[in-house]
Structures are given as C-alpha cells and as structure tokens.
Amino acid sequence: MPQITRIGVMTSGGDSPGMNAAIRAVVRSAIFAGLDVFGIYRGYEGMIDNQIEQMYSNSVSNIIQRGGTILKTARSKRFMDYNGRLQAYNNLREHNIEALVTIGGNGTFTGASIFDKEFDFPIIGLPGTIDNDLYGTDATIGYDTAVNTVVEAADKIRDTANSHERLFFIEVMGRDAGFIALRSGIACGAEFILVPETTTYIDNLTRLLKHDWRRSKTSGIVIVAEGDDMGGAYEVARKVKEKLPEMDARVTILGHVQRGGSPSAYDRVLASTLGFVAVRGLLQGHRGEMAGIVNKEVVFTSFDKAIKHNKDINKEMLEMSRILAL
Ligand code: F6P
C-alpha cells in the first residue's frame, strides 16, 4: 500500500458538540505525523462542490471549546447518486488527497462505506452524533453534552412543575434510539422514560401516574424519546389527558437546543482521543472502520457493523429509573 501523505477531514450529517475538538485533533495529529491535511467544507456537499482548503495548526486554534463545526455540515442527497460520488472523487484526486477522516453518524458512514468500495478510498470514521446510536463505541461525540443540556432544561422545568403541581412531557431527540432519553431521564429523576426500544402501553402509564399522584407527588416529568412508538410528546400527552382529564399537563419539545453549546469535558477528551487515533489508524492501514472507545480501549469497527449492529439500550436501567422515582 502506498504511504499516505495527504488526508482530508470533514464533518457530515447533524452537528454535535465536540466535532470541533475532533477536527482539531485530526489536523494537529496529521501535521505531527508529517502529513498535509485538507478541510472539506459542508460534508459530502462540499466534496462534490470542491470546497476544499488546506488546514494548518493555527486553523484549529481556539476551537476545542466551541459547539457546532467550523467545517460546516450538511445532509447530502447528491452523494447518494453515483455521479455525485464520482465528482467528489475527482475533486479529492485534484487535491491529491489519498485518505479521509469523516466525522458523523449513520448516514455519513453509509456514504463512506459505499465510497470506499467504489473508489478504493481509505476512510476512517469518528462517531459524531448526539444520538449515541452507533455500535462499537460506548459513547458518541456529543452525546454527553446533549444529555447534560436536557438535564439542565428538565431541572428548570421541574421547578415550575412543582410550583404548579403539573405533569410535564418533555420530548428529547435521538431519532429512533432512546439513549438520550434514558440517561437524561435517570439524571433528572423523571417519573417515566418512554423509549422506542420498549413498547409503551397507555393504560400502564396512566395507572402508574395516578398511583404517583395518590401518593401525593406534586409534579411529574415524563421524558419522551422522539422515536417512541406511542408518538411524540404531544401525542402521548393527548392520550394521557383522555384517560386522566384532571391532570394539569404541559408539553416541552427541547429540539435543536440539544445539538448546540460548548462540549462537556467528557466530549472534548473523547473527540481529542478519537481524532488522534484516527490518524494513527489510517497510517497503520485501518480503513472502512469507525474508531470508538469500548471499556476504555480504542477499537475499530467496520462501518457496516457500526451502522447495522444494533447497540442495545440497558433495560435494567430503565427498570431502575422507575423504582427510583417511586
Ligand atoms: O441525528 C441527530 C439528530 O439531532 C436526531 O436526534 C434528530 O432526529 C435529527 O438529527 C434531526 O435532524 P435535522 O437537524 O436535520 O432536523
């Protein structure tokens, strides 16, 4: 295999706090290893449109603490077509870029996997998504910060819920996974956590809520993962209201506030470590894999496995959350 001398780095899909720390680590580790490194703007969109610029050590100064991504990001429809990918490949060739580090989630790695197979192009992925829905890493970059954002918001909602003796349904992100919901729900002492990985029965929920109120709970928080089978928070609230009209209920959708903000220390360290090992991995011949950390060890997992091999939610923790809220 020819020695790699020039690499590209990009972010793609939904942004997540810590992406900048990962870019910084990739750029500086690459320069330390004697490589030229190029930033590709706006994910696969910028690869197709040739928005590619060389980066230097000072290109990534003062970004470790910043949310979002200095390289911008996008969800690219054009990259789903062969012609878009061919254009992207020609642009990389024009810059003599021989390998890539791509930071993103499921969609990003699906594209990377196809691109590698079509054009024999070495790519390492870093798990950058708040959803934590990738197999092969205990946590994705941005997940910890997003959970902390939810907890901070839920604590504030708890104050007003208590004062008014109300029941709140708080909808959190996660696409079709319940990781954000479970972890934030435990941390804010939620009465219920509804996740897509388990079936939610309305009768069960209302019976337990009634029980809570009879035991003189004066507020309630139900964390609803956006992908829950019963529907979003408005839908769940509507169904509960039908059965318990006496309850004073409100709904809060946290939305994209969960994607922004300064990354937590945990996310900065995770992103820095993974950015560093991605460059080292490429030079050691890794490709078509995501770098992750499992039980404190660095592991490389094939893109296909990272995307398709479902990471299980811890059902015992779900059970525990309910016991602790009694
Ligand atoms: O994958 C990250 C995520 O924030 C999901 O939790 C959410 O379902 C989705 O992206 C929202 O996407 P968009 O920002 O394109 O609306």
PDB file of C-alpha atoms in Angstrom, residues 71-173:
ATOM      1  CA  LEU A  71     -16.121  22.925   8.676  1.00  0.00           C
ATOM      2  CA  LYS A  72     -19.938  23.237   8.493  1.00  0.00           C
ATOM      3  CA  THR A  73     -22.065  20.198   7.797  1.00  0.00           C
ATOM      4  CA  ALA A  74     -24.882  19.025   5.557  1.00  0.00           C
ATOM      5  CA  ARG A  75     -27.049  16.046   4.723  1.00  0.00           C
ATOM      6  CA  SER A  76     -26.194  15.400   1.081  1.00  0.00           C
ATOM      7  CA  LYS A  77     -28.749  13.923  -1.315  1.00  0.00           C
ATOM      8  CA  ARG A  78     -26.352  14.269  -4.265  1.00  0.00           C
ATOM      9  CA  PHE A  79     -23.820  11.944  -2.630  1.00  0.00           C
ATOM     10  CA  MET A  80     -26.441   9.184  -2.758  1.00  0.00           C
ATOM     11  CA  ASP A  81     -26.019   9.142  -6.560  1.00  0.00           C
ATOM     12  CA  TYR A  82     -23.004   7.632  -8.283  1.00  0.00           C
ATOM     13  CA  ASN A  83     -22.456  10.797 -10.342  1.00  0.00           C
ATOM     14  CA  GLY A  84     -22.221  12.904  -7.179  1.00  0.00           C
ATOM     15  CA  ARG A  85     -19.705  10.491  -5.674  1.00  0.00           C
ATOM     16  CA  LEU A  86     -17.661  10.424  -8.887  1.00  0.00           C
ATOM     17  CA  GLN A  87     -17.496  14.232  -8.870  1.00  0.00           C
ATOM     18  CA  ALA A  88     -16.405  14.120  -5.216  1.00  0.00           C
ATOM     19  CA  TYR A  89     -13.725  11.538  -6.015  1.00  0.00           C
ATOM     20  CA  ASN A  90     -12.363  13.648  -8.895  1.00  0.00           C
ATOM     21  CA  ASN A  91     -12.112  16.657  -6.574  1.00  0.00           C
ATOM     22  CA  LEU A  92     -10.181  14.656  -3.978  1.00  0.00           C
ATOM     23  CA  ARG A  93      -7.832  13.449  -6.744  1.00  0.00           C
ATOM     24  CA  GLU A  94      -7.314  17.014  -7.929  1.00  0.00           C
ATOM     25  CA  HIS A  95      -6.012  17.867  -4.444  1.00  0.00           C
ATOM     26  CA  ASN A  96      -4.013  14.615  -4.270  1.00  0.00           C
ATOM     27  CA  ILE A  97      -5.940  13.631  -1.138  1.00  0.00           C
ATOM     28  CA  GLU A  98      -5.359   9.926  -0.509  1.00  0.00           C
ATOM     29  CA  ALA A  99      -7.412   9.215   2.614  1.00  0.00           C
ATOM     30  CA  LEU A 100     -10.178  10.732   4.724  1.00  0.00           C
ATOM     31  CA  VAL A 101     -11.342  11.137   8.292  1.00  0.00           C
ATOM     32  CA  THR A 102     -15.086  11.674   8.333  1.00  0.00           C
ATOM     33  CA  ILE A 103     -16.933  12.691  11.484  1.00  0.00           C
ATOM     34  CA  GLY A 104     -20.637  11.900  11.620  1.00  0.00           C
ATOM     35  CA  GLY A 105     -23.275   9.243  12.193  1.00  0.00           C
ATOM     36  CA  ASN A 106     -25.219   6.572  10.341  1.00  0.00           C
ATOM     37  CA  GLY A 107     -25.780   8.434   7.068  1.00  0.00           C
ATOM     38  CA  THR A 108     -22.165   9.611   6.967  1.00  0.00           C
ATOM     39  CA  PHE A 109     -20.783   6.102   7.403  1.00  0.00           C
ATOM     40  CA  THR A 110     -23.209   4.605   4.907  1.00  0.00           C
ATOM     41  CA  GLY A 111     -21.868   7.063   2.311  1.00  0.00           C
ATOM     42  CA  ALA A 112     -18.257   6.450   3.374  1.00  0.00           C
ATOM     43  CA  SER A 113     -18.637   2.693   3.080  1.00  0.00           C
ATOM     44  CA  ILE A 114     -20.055   2.909  -0.456  1.00  0.00           C
ATOM     45  CA  PHE A 115     -17.393   5.438  -1.492  1.00  0.00           C
ATOM     46  CA  ASP A 116     -14.528   3.242  -0.235  1.00  0.00           C
ATOM     47  CA  LYS A 117     -15.866   0.212  -2.095  1.00  0.00           C
ATOM     48  CA  GLU A 118     -16.443   2.136  -5.333  1.00  0.00           C
ATOM     49  CA  PHE A 119     -13.211   4.110  -5.468  1.00  0.00           C
ATOM     50  CA  ASP A 120     -10.884   2.076  -3.226  1.00  0.00           C
ATOM     51  CA  PHE A 121     -10.507   5.065  -0.917  1.00  0.00           C
ATOM     52  CA  PRO A 122      -9.277   4.643   2.699  1.00  0.00           C
ATOM     53  CA  ILE A 123     -11.631   6.273   5.210  1.00  0.00           C
ATOM     54  CA  ILE A 124     -11.769   6.236   8.993  1.00  0.00           C
ATOM     55  CA  GLY A 125     -14.937   7.457  10.698  1.00  0.00           C
ATOM     56  CA  LEU A 126     -15.356   9.164  14.039  1.00  0.00           C
ATOM     57  CA  PRO A 127     -18.724   8.779  15.781  1.00  0.00           C
ATOM     58  CA  GLY A 128     -20.089  12.321  15.840  1.00  0.00           C
ATOM     59  CA  THR A 129     -23.769  12.350  16.763  1.00  0.00           C
ATOM     60  CA  ILE A 130     -25.761  13.245  19.852  1.00  0.00           C
ATOM     61  CA  ASP A 131     -27.884  10.093  19.400  1.00  0.00           C
ATOM     62  CA  ASN A 132     -25.273   7.551  20.631  1.00  0.00           C
ATOM     63  CA  ASP A 133     -26.776   5.035  18.207  1.00  0.00           C
ATOM     64  CA  LEU A 134     -23.555   3.554  16.799  1.00  0.00           C
ATOM     65  CA  TYR A 135     -22.252   0.124  17.652  1.00  0.00           C
ATOM     66  CA  GLY A 136     -18.546  -0.016  18.545  1.00  0.00           C
ATOM     67  CA  THR A 137     -18.267   2.842  20.991  1.00  0.00           C
ATOM     68  CA  ASP A 138     -19.633   3.316  24.498  1.00  0.00           C
ATOM     69  CA  ALA A 139     -20.401   6.931  23.707  1.00  0.00           C
ATOM     70  CA  THR A 140     -20.525   9.052  20.572  1.00  0.00           C
ATOM     71  CA  ILE A 141     -19.034  12.538  20.432  1.00  0.00           C
ATOM     72  CA  GLY A 142     -21.727  14.984  21.557  1.00  0.00           C
ATOM     73  CA  TYR A 143     -23.933  12.542  23.441  1.00  0.00           C
ATOM     74  CA  ASP A 144     -22.689  13.537  26.904  1.00  0.00           C
ATOM     75  CA  THR A 145     -23.147  17.255  26.196  1.00  0.00           C
ATOM     76  CA  ALA A 146     -26.640  16.690  24.802  1.00  0.00           C
ATOM     77  CA  VAL A 147     -27.630  14.695  27.890  1.00  0.00           C
ATOM     78  CA  ASN A 148     -26.343  17.494  30.130  1.00  0.00           C
ATOM     79  CA  THR A 149     -28.318  20.032  28.118  1.00  0.00           C
ATOM     80  CA  VAL A 150     -31.500  18.000  28.589  1.00  0.00           C
ATOM     81  CA  VAL A 151     -30.870  17.614  32.322  1.00  0.00           C
ATOM     82  CA  GLU A 152     -30.304  21.346  32.778  1.00  0.00           C
ATOM     83  CA  ALA A 153     -33.571  22.093  30.961  1.00  0.00           C
ATOM     84  CA  ALA A 154     -35.503  19.379  32.807  1.00  0.00           C
ATOM     85  CA  ASP A 155     -34.311  20.704  36.179  1.00  0.00           C
ATOM     86  CA  LYS A 156     -35.737  24.112  35.278  1.00  0.00           C
ATOM     87  CA  ILE A 157     -38.987  22.564  34.135  1.00  0.00           C
ATOM     88  CA  ARG A 158     -39.151  20.630  37.418  1.00  0.00           C
ATOM     89  CA  ASP A 159     -39.159  23.944  39.340  1.00  0.00           C
ATOM     90  CA  THR A 160     -42.225  25.220  37.552  1.00  0.00           C
ATOM     91  CA  ALA A 161     -43.839  21.758  37.509  1.00  0.00           C
ATOM     92  CA  ASN A 162     -43.528  21.620  41.292  1.00  0.00           C
ATOM     93  CA  SER A 163     -44.855  25.118  41.839  1.00  0.00           C
ATOM     94  CA  HIS A 164     -47.953  24.455  39.733  1.00  0.00           C
ATOM     95  CA  GLU A 165     -48.319  20.760  40.600  1.00  0.00           C
ATOM     96  CA  ARG A 166     -48.185  19.862  36.941  1.00  0.00           C
ATOM     97  CA  LEU A 167     -47.233  16.956  34.786  1.00  0.00           C
ATOM     98  CA  PHE A 168     -44.723  17.702  32.028  1.00  0.00           C
ATOM     99  CA  PHE A 169     -43.988  15.700  28.919  1.00  0.00           C
ATOM    100  CA  ILE A 170     -40.514  16.575  27.659  1.00  0.00           C
ATOM    101  CA  GLU A 171     -39.592  15.376  24.192  1.00  0.00           C
ATOM    102  CA  VAL A 172     -35.927  14.731  23.530  1.00  0.00           C
ATOM    103  CA  MET A 173     -34.007  13.862  20.368  1.00  0.00           C
TER     104      MET A 173
END
